[in-house]
Amino acid sequence: INDNEKIEEFLTNGSLSFVFDMFNILLFGLVLAYYSLKIFLVFLLGAALYVLWSLTFMKKKALLDTAYFGASARSQSKILQIINNVEDIKINGSQERRRLEWYQTQLELFNVTSRNLRLHHLQINGGQIINELKNVVILFLSAYSVIQGQFSLGVMLAIQFIIGQLNVPLSKLMDFLLDYQKAELAAQRLFEVHKEVQEGQGIALPEPALHHN
């Protein structure tokens, strides 16, 4: 159910937002290049480093997502077993064993969640540092150009406004890539489930539509 919701949310919201974000980046990027090609190249370099930094965590986040799904499934399975076998557990006096089994699944789930949060914070904080360094360099170049008489104060303010408009869709672009990865993993899991069901009936299924470029 959760996997279906992830795919539905990505297809309904993520795709349309991605189109508008790319349009804004292209539009304001052209305006920035018109004002200063040097500053535009600095922005491209900073944006490329920001994207590459975030992409380096994609594989690890995929592994943790798979681990979380497995741990969550085992936890839910243990809970269902306890609920469906309450009378047998009481008769056999296995409450303590069942409690320890449930505790182990919760501990595994907590460990996976903690690792995922630490990785997420490292990705976000590192990306913010790269992004802020890019903004500082651009601000320095703009101020230096004003001192040298190459830019007016109005042009400098315009460039800062454009950078602000570019940073927003750039950040959303990374959110889109993360949502895409989650939807792709969800599609793969659903495909595996349907494949197991259809193999018993002798029906072949096509590969899932979401592919990683």
CSV table of C-alpha atoms in Angstrom, one decimal:
chain,number,residue,atom,x,y,z
A,1,ILE,CA,0.0,0.0,0.0
A,2,ASN,CA,2.8,2.4,0.9
A,3,ASP,CA,4.6,1.6,-2.3
A,4,ASN,CA,1.5,2.3,-4.4
A,5,GLU,CA,1.1,5.7,-2.6
A,6,LYS,CA,4.8,6.6,-3.3
A,7,ILE,CA,4.4,5.9,-7.0
A,8,GLU,CA,1.1,7.7,-7.3
A,9,GLU,CA,2.5,10.8,-5.5
A,10,PHE,CA,5.6,10.9,-7.7
A,11,LEU,CA,3.6,10.6,-10.9
A,12,THR,CA,1.0,13.2,-9.9
A,13,ASN,CA,3.1,15.8,-8.2
A,14,GLY,CA,6.8,15.2,-9.0
A,15,SER,CA,6.7,15.1,-12.8
A,16,LEU,CA,4.8,18.4,-13.2
A,17,SER,CA,7.0,20.2,-10.6
A,18,PHE,CA,10.1,18.9,-12.3
A,19,VAL,CA,9.1,20.5,-15.6
A,20,PHE,CA,8.5,23.9,-14.0
A,21,ASP,CA,11.7,23.8,-12.1
A,22,MET,CA,13.8,23.0,-15.2
A,23,PHE,CA,12.0,25.8,-17.0
A,24,ASN,CA,12.9,28.3,-14.2
A,25,ILE,CA,16.5,27.1,-14.1
A,26,LEU,CA,16.8,27.6,-17.9
A,27,LEU,CA,15.1,31.0,-17.9
A,28,PHE,CA,17.0,32.6,-15.0
A,29,GLY,CA,20.2,30.9,-16.1
A,30,LEU,CA,20.0,32.7,-19.5
A,31,VAL,CA,19.4,36.0,-17.7
A,32,LEU,CA,22.3,35.4,-15.4
A,33,ALA,CA,24.6,34.6,-18.4
A,34,TYR,CA,23.5,37.8,-20.0
A,35,TYR,CA,24.6,39.8,-17.0
A,36,SER,CA,27.9,38.0,-16.4
A,37,LEU,CA,29.1,34.8,-18.1
A,38,LYS,CA,31.8,34.4,-15.4
A,39,ILE,CA,29.3,34.4,-12.6
A,40,PHE,CA,27.1,32.1,-14.6
A,41,LEU,CA,30.0,29.6,-14.9
A,42,VAL,CA,30.6,29.8,-11.2
A,43,PHE,CA,26.9,29.0,-10.6
A,44,LEU,CA,27.1,26.1,-13.0
A,45,LEU,CA,30.2,24.7,-11.2
A,46,GLY,CA,28.6,25.1,-7.7
A,47,ALA,CA,25.4,23.6,-8.9
A,48,ALA,CA,27.3,20.6,-10.5
A,49,LEU,CA,29.2,20.0,-7.2
A,50,TYR,CA,25.9,20.2,-5.3
A,51,VAL,CA,24.2,17.7,-7.5
A,52,LEU,CA,27.2,15.3,-7.5
A,53,TRP,CA,27.5,15.5,-3.8
A,54,SER,CA,23.8,14.5,-3.4
A,55,LEU,CA,24.1,11.8,-6.1
A,56,THR,CA,26.9,10.1,-4.2
A,57,PHE,CA,24.5,9.1,-1.5
A,58,MET,CA,21.8,7.7,-3.8
A,59,LYS,CA,23.2,4.1,-3.8
A,60,LYS,CA,23.6,4.0,0.0
A,61,LYS,CA,20.1,5.5,0.5
A,62,ALA,CA,18.7,2.8,-1.9
A,63,LEU,CA,20.3,0.0,0.2
A,64,LEU,CA,18.9,1.6,3.4
A,65,ASP,CA,15.5,1.9,1.9
A,66,THR,CA,15.5,-1.8,1.0
A,67,ALA,CA,16.8,-2.7,4.5
A,68,TYR,CA,14.0,-0.5,6.1
A,69,PHE,CA,11.4,-2.2,4.0
A,70,GLY,CA,12.6,-5.6,5.1
A,71,ALA,CA,12.8,-4.7,8.8
A,72,SER,CA,9.4,-3.1,8.6
A,73,ALA,CA,7.9,-6.2,7.0
A,74,ARG,CA,9.4,-8.4,9.7
A,75,SER,CA,8.1,-6.1,12.4
A,76,GLN,CA,4.6,-6.2,11.1
A,77,SER,CA,4.8,-9.9,10.6
A,78,LYS,CA,5.7,-10.4,14.2
A,79,ILE,CA,2.9,-8.2,15.4
A,80,LEU,CA,0.4,-10.1,13.3
A,81,GLN,CA,1.7,-13.4,14.6
A,82,ILE,CA,1.2,-12.2,18.2
A,83,ILE,CA,-2.3,-10.9,17.5
A,84,ASN,CA,-3.4,-14.1,15.7
A,85,ASN,CA,-1.9,-16.5,18.2
A,86,VAL,CA,-2.7,-14.8,21.5
A,87,GLU,CA,-4.4,-17.9,23.0
A,88,ASP,CA,-1.6,-20.3,21.9
A,89,ILE,CA,1.0,-17.9,23.3
A,90,LYS,CA,-0.8,-17.8,26.7
A,91,ILE,CA,-1.3,-21.6,26.8
A,92,ASN,CA,2.4,-22.4,25.9
A,93,GLY,CA,3.7,-19.6,28.2
A,94,SER,CA,5.8,-18.1,25.4
A,95,GLN,CA,5.0,-14.5,26.1
A,96,GLU,CA,8.6,-13.7,27.0
A,97,ARG,CA,10.0,-15.3,23.9
A,98,ARG,CA,7.5,-13.5,21.7
A,99,ARG,CA,8.3,-10.2,23.4
A,100,LEU,CA,12.0,-10.7,22.8
A,101,GLU,CA,11.4,-11.5,19.1
A,102,TRP,CA,9.2,-8.4,18.7
A,103,TYR,CA,11.9,-6.3,20.6
A,104,GLN,CA,14.6,-7.6,18.2
A,105,THR,CA,12.6,-6.5,15.1
A,106,GLN,CA,12.0,-3.0,16.7
A,107,LEU,CA,15.7,-2.7,17.5
A,108,GLU,CA,16.6,-3.6,13.9
A,109,LEU,CA,14.0,-1.1,12.6
A,110,PHE,CA,15.4,1.6,14.9
A,111,ASN,CA,19.0,1.0,13.8
A,112,VAL,CA,18.1,1.2,10.1
A,113,THR,CA,16.1,4.4,10.7
A,114,SER,CA,19.0,5.9,12.6
A,115,ARG,CA,21.5,5.1,9.9
A,116,ASN,CA,19.1,6.6,7.3
A,117,LEU,CA,18.7,9.8,9.3
A,118,ARG,CA,22.5,10.2,9.7
A,119,LEU,CA,23.1,9.7,6.0
A,120,HIS,CA,20.3,12.1,5.2
A,121,HIS,CA,21.7,14.8,7.5
A,122,LEU,CA,25.2,14.4,6.0
A,123,GLN,CA,23.7,14.7,2.5
A,124,ILE,CA,21.7,17.8,3.3
A,125,ASN,CA,24.3,19.6,5.4
A,126,GLY,CA,27.1,18.9,2.9
A,127,GLY,CA,24.9,20.2,0.1
A,128,GLN,CA,24.0,23.3,2.0
A,129,ILE,CA,27.7,24.1,2.6
A,130,ILE,CA,28.5,23.7,-1.1
A,131,ASN,CA,25.5,25.8,-2.0
A,132,GLU,CA,26.4,28.6,0.5
A,133,LEU,CA,30.1,28.6,-0.7
A,134,LYS,CA,28.8,29.1,-4.2
A,135,ASN,CA,26.6,32.0,-3.1
A,136,VAL,CA,29.5,33.6,-1.2
A,137,VAL,CA,31.8,33.4,-4.2
A,138,ILE,CA,29.1,34.9,-6.5
A,139,LEU,CA,28.5,37.7,-4.0
A,140,PHE,CA,32.3,38.4,-3.8
A,141,LEU,CA,32.5,38.5,-7.6
A,142,SER,CA,29.5,40.8,-7.9
A,143,ALA,CA,30.8,43.2,-5.2
A,144,TYR,CA,34.3,43.2,-6.8
A,145,SER,CA,32.8,44.1,-10.2
A,146,VAL,CA,30.9,47.0,-8.6
A,147,ILE,CA,34.1,48.3,-7.0
A,148,GLN,CA,35.8,48.0,-10.4
A,149,GLY,CA,33.0,49.9,-12.1
A,150,GLN,CA,32.0,46.9,-14.2
A,151,PHE,CA,28.6,46.6,-12.5
A,152,SER,CA,26.2,49.1,-11.1
A,153,LEU,CA,24.7,48.5,-7.7
A,154,GLY,CA,21.4,47.7,-9.4
A,155,VAL,CA,23.0,45.0,-11.5
A,156,MET,CA,24.6,43.4,-8.4
A,157,LEU,CA,21.2,43.4,-6.7
A,158,ALA,CA,19.6,41.9,-9.8
A,159,ILE,CA,22.2,39.1,-9.9
A,160,GLN,CA,21.6,38.3,-6.2
A,161,PHE,CA,17.8,38.1,-6.9
A,162,ILE,CA,18.5,35.8,-9.9
A,163,ILE,CA,20.7,33.5,-7.8
A,164,GLY,CA,18.0,33.3,-5.2
A,165,GLN,CA,15.5,32.3,-7.9
A,166,LEU,CA,17.9,29.7,-9.2
A,167,ASN,CA,18.6,28.1,-5.8
A,168,VAL,CA,15.0,27.3,-5.1
A,169,PRO,CA,14.4,25.0,-8.2
A,170,LEU,CA,17.9,23.6,-7.8
A,171,SER,CA,16.9,22.4,-4.3
A,172,LYS,CA,13.6,21.1,-5.6
A,173,LEU,CA,15.5,19.2,-8.3
A,174,MET,CA,17.3,17.2,-5.6
A,175,ASP,CA,14.1,16.5,-3.9
A,176,PHE,CA,12.7,15.2,-7.3
A,177,LEU,CA,15.7,12.9,-7.7
A,178,LEU,CA,15.1,11.4,-4.2
A,179,ASP,CA,11.4,11.0,-4.8
A,180,TYR,CA,12.3,9.3,-8.2
A,181,GLN,CA,14.5,6.9,-6.4
A,182,LYS,CA,11.9,6.0,-3.8
A,183,ALA,CA,9.3,5.5,-6.6
A,184,GLU,CA,11.7,3.3,-8.6
A,185,LEU,CA,12.4,1.1,-5.6
A,186,ALA,CA,8.7,0.9,-4.8
A,187,ALA,CA,8.0,-0.1,-8.4
A,188,GLN,CA,10.6,-2.8,-8.3
A,189,ARG,CA,9.2,-4.2,-5.1
A,190,LEU,CA,5.7,-4.3,-6.6
A,191,PHE,CA,7.0,-5.9,-9.7
A,192,GLU,CA,8.6,-8.6,-7.7
A,193,VAL,CA,5.3,-9.3,-5.8
A,194,HIS,CA,3.3,-9.4,-9.0
A,195,LYS,CA,5.9,-11.5,-10.7
A,196,GLU,CA,5.7,-14.2,-7.9
A,197,VAL,CA,1.9,-14.2,-8.2
A,198,GLN,CA,1.9,-14.4,-12.0
A,199,GLU,CA,4.6,-17.0,-12.2
A,200,GLY,CA,2.3,-19.4,-10.4
A,201,GLN,CA,-0.3,-18.8,-13.1
A,202,GLY,CA,2.2,-19.0,-16.0
A,203,ILE,CA,1.8,-15.3,-17.0
A,204,ALA,CA,4.9,-13.2,-17.9
A,205,LEU,CA,5.0,-9.6,-16.8
A,206,PRO,CA,6.9,-6.7,-18.5
A,207,GLU,CA,9.6,-4.9,-16.6
A,208,PRO,CA,8.6,-1.9,-14.5
A,209,ALA,CA,8.3,1.4,-16.3
A,210,LEU,CA,10.6,3.3,-14.0
A,211,HIS,CA,14.3,2.9,-14.9
A,212,HIS,CA,17.4,4.6,-13.4
A,213,ASN,CA,19.3,6.6,-15.9
